[in-house]
Amino acid sequence: MSTKNIQDTLKPIVALAKRRGFVYPGSEIYGGFANTYSFGPYGVELKKNVKDLWWKTFVHERRDMVGLDGPILLHPKAWKASGHLEGFNDALIDCKACKGRFRCDHLIEETLQLNADGLSVQQMNDLVTKNKVKCPKCGAQDFTEARHFNLMFHTHMSKTGSDGDVAYLRPETAQAIFLDFRNITDTMRVRVPFGVGQIGKAFRNEITPGNFIFRVVEFEQMEIEYFIRENAWEKTFEAWLQDMHKWCKLIGLSPSRVHEKEHPKEQLSHYSKRTVDLVYDFPFGTSELYGLAYRTDFDLKRHAEFSGQNLEYTDPETREKFIPHVIEPTFGVERTVLALLCDAYDCETLENGEERTVLHFHPRIAPVKVAVFPLMKKEPLVEKAMHVFKKLQKLWLCEYDEGGAIGKRYRRQDELGTPFCLTIDFDTLENDTVTLRDRDSMKQERVPINQLIDLLSEKLI
Ligand code: GAP
């Protein structure tokens, strides 16, 4: 078998994602809507498996964590306090000729092959003018001045629709956790160090083309704010970094494609004293998958200041009062799904020369766990297959398929990443055994029906 290079694979992955009901372009019947996508029937299962496993790993299986589901709309003052109203900007530049709009740092990086991180708007404008940068879309050399553009979507809360009623869709889930910090310490028996985990939607008005679901305007984050004493930040940071690597392995990402990228001091977000990204070798380049930041006591202090409320924590033994510091591991759901699709995708040439497209998902996150086929659409094979299917369906997401040649049915499940297929044939009627086919090796073994659940339970952990 030969395996094609991962660099060639985003286009076929996008095609497979649509063909097999993982990801559809948003509002397609209206010609699409930039950087939005729907997760189809298999995409939603994959996403759900990721989120459920994350919640189990980081909330249920730890004694130092609790969960929260905060609102998308927070009091507008929260975004002043967090620094997002002032500082959550991209510098945008427009081509006057074709009206194309670009992120100025990306334009500079692509056309001048310079790293534009940390440059001021003025410095970027100077670079564009001095180097006579041309529009990548139409070739004209006629740009507006670059200017700041806030990434937060806004809406209006009341009937008047006036500026005073403006509310923002959260650009990160994190702030909802800080706003409920006092509620959590008042109502739960948590003690520093402890963390709060949350999964939810975030919105960013991203204008740049997003490499499929890598950069979208509406996405989900799985975030943890982990509250500590200041002197524990370095060792807690290290521990979380290792836990994030473990998570990547747990969902089946190839460790050789996951790397760490330290943010240089001058590129840190306004709240961070140290940030390390876990980056992944996507087909379009190595880019941010997850982030780990030391947010210090910035957020709690600012919310205390802007709300006028006391957000100190009191140590239950010493009665010492202090504002905890925060380590924040953050995980994007869409980027996880994209990395999983890229990692799992393979187009193999089999020994007989046929091509096989397969998603080698880890059984833990595969949307469909088992597919059940009668060898032919004939009684009593159908009745027996339906009986097995109904038994397994109570435990796992299973599919029943009786249509077409068996080889085609296997190929369809390979493209969905289903780890196991079961075939009910004439021998089944004689001895109550089925054929269990492994997706990756394509090997088949005979298994007694009464041992199926135990065997699959072991394989699907
Ligand atoms: N609370 C910290 C925070 O929001 P971030 O690095 O801006 O940090 C966290 O975002 C994660 O959210 C990223 O590592 C990425 O996985 C995901 N993410 C950010 N912007 C995204 C976008 N436009 N589309 C999809 N995922 C995004």
mmCIF file of C-alpha atoms in Angstrom, residues 187-379:
data_model
loop_
_atom_site.group_PDB
_atom_site.id
_atom_site.type_symbol
_atom_site.label_atom_id
_atom_site.label_comp_id
_atom_site.label_asym_id
_atom_site.label_seq_id
_atom_site.Cartn_x
_atom_site.Cartn_y
_atom_site.Cartn_z
ATOM 1 C CA THR A 187 -21.553 27.949 45.935
ATOM 2 C CA MET A 188 -19.048 25.151 45.332
ATOM 3 C CA ARG A 189 -16.520 23.632 47.688
ATOM 4 C CA VAL A 190 -13.593 24.539 45.420
ATOM 5 C CA ARG A 191 -10.150 25.425 46.737
ATOM 6 C CA VAL A 192 -7.270 27.041 44.882
ATOM 7 C CA PRO A 193 -5.846 25.426 42.813
ATOM 8 C CA PHE A 194 -9.024 24.640 40.881
ATOM 9 C CA GLY A 195 -10.335 25.128 37.386
ATOM 10 C CA VAL A 196 -13.562 25.848 35.546
ATOM 11 C CA GLY A 197 -14.216 24.234 32.169
ATOM 12 C CA GLN A 198 -16.644 25.467 29.578
ATOM 13 C CA ILE A 199 -17.628 24.499 26.037
ATOM 14 C CA GLY A 200 -19.497 26.998 23.924
ATOM 15 C CA LYS A 201 -19.777 29.201 20.887
ATOM 16 C CA ALA A 202 -17.527 32.167 20.237
ATOM 17 C CA PHE A 203 -17.792 34.661 17.383
ATOM 18 C CA ARG A 204 -15.142 36.664 15.534
ATOM 19 C CA ASN A 205 -15.613 38.852 12.503
ATOM 20 C CA GLU A 206 -12.724 37.279 10.589
ATOM 21 C CA ILE A 207 -12.430 38.596 7.061
ATOM 22 C CA THR A 208 -9.567 36.497 5.788
ATOM 23 C CA PRO A 209 -10.211 33.289 3.864
ATOM 24 C CA GLY A 210 -10.202 30.590 6.427
ATOM 25 C CA ASN A 211 -8.629 27.408 4.977
ATOM 26 C CA PHE A 212 -11.921 25.512 5.239
ATOM 27 C CA ILE A 213 -12.974 25.269 8.934
ATOM 28 C CA PHE A 214 -9.587 26.440 10.263
ATOM 29 C CA ARG A 215 -10.691 30.067 10.584
ATOM 30 C CA VAL A 216 -14.420 30.650 10.799
ATOM 31 C CA VAL A 217 -16.589 33.452 12.146
ATOM 32 C CA GLU A 218 -18.642 31.241 14.449
ATOM 33 C CA PHE A 219 -16.896 28.428 16.281
ATOM 34 C CA GLU A 220 -16.783 26.505 19.515
ATOM 35 C CA GLN A 221 -14.148 26.698 22.186
ATOM 36 C CA MET A 222 -13.409 24.254 24.983
ATOM 37 C CA GLU A 223 -11.706 26.425 27.581
ATOM 38 C CA ILE A 224 -10.365 26.088 31.088
ATOM 39 C CA GLU A 225 -9.556 28.905 33.465
ATOM 40 C CA TYR A 226 -7.351 27.337 36.135
ATOM 41 C CA PHE A 227 -7.030 29.443 39.300
ATOM 42 C CA ILE A 228 -3.745 29.279 41.214
ATOM 43 C CA ARG A 229 -1.459 31.134 43.574
ATOM 44 C CA GLU A 230 0.991 33.342 41.703
ATOM 45 C CA ASN A 231 4.061 31.381 42.824
ATOM 46 C CA ALA A 232 2.661 28.170 41.281
ATOM 47 C CA TRP A 233 2.329 29.490 37.750
ATOM 48 C CA GLU A 234 5.419 27.934 36.181
ATOM 49 C CA LYS A 235 4.848 24.395 37.375
ATOM 50 C CA THR A 236 1.091 24.588 36.629
ATOM 51 C CA PHE A 237 1.849 25.874 33.122
ATOM 52 C CA GLU A 238 4.185 22.918 32.497
ATOM 53 C CA ALA A 239 1.639 20.417 33.851
ATOM 54 C CA TRP A 240 -1.104 21.766 31.581
ATOM 55 C CA LEU A 241 1.198 21.713 28.572
ATOM 56 C CA GLN A 242 1.780 18.005 29.177
ATOM 57 C CA ASP A 243 -1.967 17.415 29.675
ATOM 58 C CA MET A 244 -2.667 19.120 26.356
ATOM 59 C CA HIS A 245 -0.189 16.809 24.597
ATOM 60 C CA LYS A 246 -1.864 13.834 26.283
ATOM 61 C CA TRP A 247 -5.236 15.042 24.975
ATOM 62 C CA CYS A 248 -3.856 15.169 21.408
ATOM 63 C CA LYS A 249 -2.760 11.543 21.779
ATOM 64 C CA LEU A 250 -6.077 10.549 23.352
ATOM 65 C CA ILE A 251 -8.010 11.710 20.295
ATOM 66 C CA GLY A 252 -5.535 9.956 18.019
ATOM 67 C CA LEU A 253 -3.533 12.841 16.496
ATOM 68 C CA SER A 254 -0.054 11.771 15.369
ATOM 69 C CA PRO A 255 2.370 13.129 17.991
ATOM 70 C CA SER A 256 4.925 13.827 15.230
ATOM 71 C CA ARG A 257 2.547 16.402 13.711
ATOM 72 C CA VAL A 258 1.940 18.320 16.950
ATOM 73 C CA HIS A 259 4.582 20.862 18.045
ATOM 74 C CA GLU A 260 4.973 23.676 20.564
ATOM 75 C CA LYS A 261 5.380 27.308 19.530
ATOM 76 C CA GLU A 262 6.376 29.861 22.141
ATOM 77 C CA HIS A 263 5.008 33.381 21.541
ATOM 78 C CA PRO A 264 7.774 35.984 21.592
ATOM 79 C CA LYS A 265 7.286 38.616 24.326
ATOM 80 C CA GLU A 266 6.353 41.392 21.856
ATOM 81 C CA GLN A 267 3.558 39.272 20.329
ATOM 82 C CA LEU A 268 1.797 38.298 23.555
ATOM 83 C CA SER A 269 -1.902 39.198 23.925
ATOM 84 C CA HIS A 270 -2.590 42.119 26.231
ATOM 85 C CA TYR A 271 -3.463 39.743 29.111
ATOM 86 C CA SER A 272 -0.685 37.192 28.775
ATOM 87 C CA LYS A 273 2.733 36.882 30.387
ATOM 88 C CA ARG A 274 3.505 33.627 28.582
ATOM 89 C CA THR A 275 1.745 31.794 25.738
ATOM 90 C CA VAL A 276 2.655 28.528 24.076
ATOM 91 C CA ASP A 277 0.603 27.293 21.134
ATOM 92 C CA LEU A 278 0.261 23.671 20.201
ATOM 93 C CA VAL A 279 0.605 23.865 16.439
ATOM 94 C CA TYR A 280 -0.322 21.119 13.992
ATOM 95 C CA ASP A 281 1.110 20.274 10.557
ATOM 96 C CA PHE A 282 -2.006 21.069 8.507
ATOM 97 C CA PRO A 283 -1.763 20.500 4.730
ATOM 98 C CA PHE A 284 -1.589 24.301 4.220
ATOM 99 C CA GLY A 285 1.203 24.754 6.780
ATOM 100 C CA THR A 286 1.963 24.398 10.468
ATOM 101 C CA SER A 287 -0.611 26.498 12.334
ATOM 102 C CA GLU A 288 -2.168 27.039 15.730
ATOM 103 C CA LEU A 289 -4.349 24.230 16.994
ATOM 104 C CA TYR A 290 -4.606 25.096 20.708
ATOM 105 C CA GLY A 291 -3.207 27.705 23.086
ATOM 106 C CA LEU A 292 -1.925 27.795 26.637
ATOM 107 C CA ALA A 293 -1.633 31.192 28.311
ATOM 108 C CA TYR A 294 -0.604 32.531 31.692
ATOM 109 C CA ARG A 295 -3.234 35.273 32.092
ATOM 110 C CA THR A 296 -1.856 36.386 35.482
ATOM 111 C CA ASP A 297 -4.540 38.081 37.642
ATOM 112 C CA PHE A 298 -5.329 40.492 34.809
ATOM 113 C CA ASP A 299 -8.957 39.485 34.185
ATOM 114 C CA LEU A 300 -10.194 39.115 37.760
ATOM 115 C CA LYS A 301 -8.490 42.371 38.758
ATOM 116 C CA ARG A 302 -10.013 44.277 35.853
ATOM 117 C CA HIS A 303 -13.507 42.878 36.476
ATOM 118 C CA ALA A 304 -13.177 43.771 40.161
ATOM 119 C CA GLU A 305 -12.183 47.291 39.151
ATOM 120 C CA PHE A 306 -14.912 47.774 36.506
ATOM 121 C CA SER A 307 -17.746 46.132 38.476
ATOM 122 C CA GLY A 308 -16.788 47.532 41.868
ATOM 123 C CA GLN A 309 -17.162 44.008 43.338
ATOM 124 C CA ASN A 310 -14.697 42.168 45.514
ATOM 125 C CA LEU A 311 -13.346 39.197 43.529
ATOM 126 C CA GLU A 312 -10.809 38.081 46.099
ATOM 127 C CA TYR A 313 -10.531 34.471 47.150
ATOM 128 C CA THR A 314 -10.260 33.653 50.846
ATOM 129 C CA ASP A 315 -8.116 30.693 51.835
ATOM 130 C CA PRO A 316 -10.420 28.601 54.066
ATOM 131 C CA GLU A 317 -7.586 27.636 56.441
ATOM 132 C CA THR A 318 -5.382 30.716 56.715
ATOM 133 C CA ARG A 319 -8.138 33.262 55.893
ATOM 134 C CA GLU A 320 -5.591 34.892 53.590
ATOM 135 C CA LYS A 321 -7.285 36.942 50.855
ATOM 136 C CA PHE A 322 -5.870 37.265 47.336
ATOM 137 C CA ILE A 323 -6.839 37.484 43.680
ATOM 138 C CA PRO A 324 -5.862 34.166 42.085
ATOM 139 C CA HIS A 325 -3.690 33.999 38.976
ATOM 140 C CA VAL A 326 -4.873 32.043 35.955
ATOM 141 C CA ILE A 327 -3.475 29.448 33.576
ATOM 142 C CA GLU A 328 -5.696 29.051 30.526
ATOM 143 C CA PRO A 329 -5.606 25.979 28.268
ATOM 144 C CA THR A 330 -7.875 26.644 25.267
ATOM 145 C CA PHE A 331 -8.998 24.240 22.550
ATOM 146 C CA GLY A 332 -10.929 25.077 19.360
ATOM 147 C CA VAL A 333 -13.495 22.448 18.368
ATOM 148 C CA GLU A 334 -13.459 23.179 14.603
ATOM 149 C CA ARG A 335 -9.653 23.081 14.508
ATOM 150 C CA THR A 336 -9.752 19.770 16.359
ATOM 151 C CA VAL A 337 -12.166 18.389 13.770
ATOM 152 C CA LEU A 338 -9.974 19.674 10.926
ATOM 153 C CA ALA A 339 -6.813 18.197 12.459
ATOM 154 C CA LEU A 340 -8.633 14.887 12.990
ATOM 155 C CA LEU A 341 -9.815 14.807 9.376
ATOM 156 C CA CYS A 342 -6.315 15.664 8.074
ATOM 157 C CA ASP A 343 -4.621 13.147 10.361
ATOM 158 C CA ALA A 344 -7.085 10.369 9.582
ATOM 159 C CA TYR A 345 -7.337 10.892 5.829
ATOM 160 C CA ASP A 346 -5.557 8.455 3.589
ATOM 161 C CA CYS A 347 -5.836 7.443 -0.028
ATOM 162 C CA GLU A 348 -4.240 4.041 -0.395
ATOM 163 C CA THR A 349 -3.379 1.999 -3.438
ATOM 164 C CA LEU A 350 -4.233 -1.589 -2.649
ATOM 165 C CA GLU A 351 -2.283 -4.624 -3.855
ATOM 166 C CA ASN A 352 -4.834 -5.188 -6.637
ATOM 167 C CA GLY A 353 -4.238 -1.611 -7.886
ATOM 168 C CA GLU A 354 -7.570 -0.252 -6.590
ATOM 169 C CA GLU A 355 -7.641 3.014 -4.654
ATOM 170 C CA ARG A 356 -9.186 3.075 -1.200
ATOM 171 C CA THR A 357 -10.037 6.323 0.591
ATOM 172 C CA VAL A 358 -10.186 5.830 4.318
ATOM 173 C CA LEU A 359 -10.412 7.890 7.496
ATOM 174 C CA HIS A 360 -8.301 6.179 10.164
ATOM 175 C CA PHE A 361 -10.137 7.810 13.088
ATOM 176 C CA HIS A 362 -9.350 6.520 16.552
ATOM 177 C CA PRO A 363 -12.375 4.363 17.517
ATOM 178 C CA ARG A 364 -12.822 6.704 20.511
ATOM 179 C CA ILE A 365 -13.868 9.614 18.317
ATOM 180 C CA ALA A 366 -15.130 7.855 15.149
ATOM 181 C CA PRO A 367 -18.718 9.007 14.470
ATOM 182 C CA VAL A 368 -20.066 5.532 13.631
ATOM 183 C CA LYS A 369 -18.554 2.684 15.645
ATOM 184 C CA VAL A 370 -19.987 -0.376 13.904
ATOM 185 C CA ALA A 371 -21.768 -1.049 10.609
ATOM 186 C CA VAL A 372 -23.949 -4.131 10.256
ATOM 187 C CA PHE A 373 -24.627 -5.746 6.854
ATOM 188 C CA PRO A 374 -26.628 -8.761 5.750
ATOM 189 C CA LEU A 375 -24.594 -10.387 2.955
ATOM 190 C CA MET A 376 -27.635 -10.025 0.694
ATOM 191 C CA LYS A 377 -30.980 -8.307 0.929
ATOM 192 C CA LYS A 378 -32.742 -11.621 1.544
ATOM 193 C CA GLU A 379 -34.530 -13.323 4.410
#
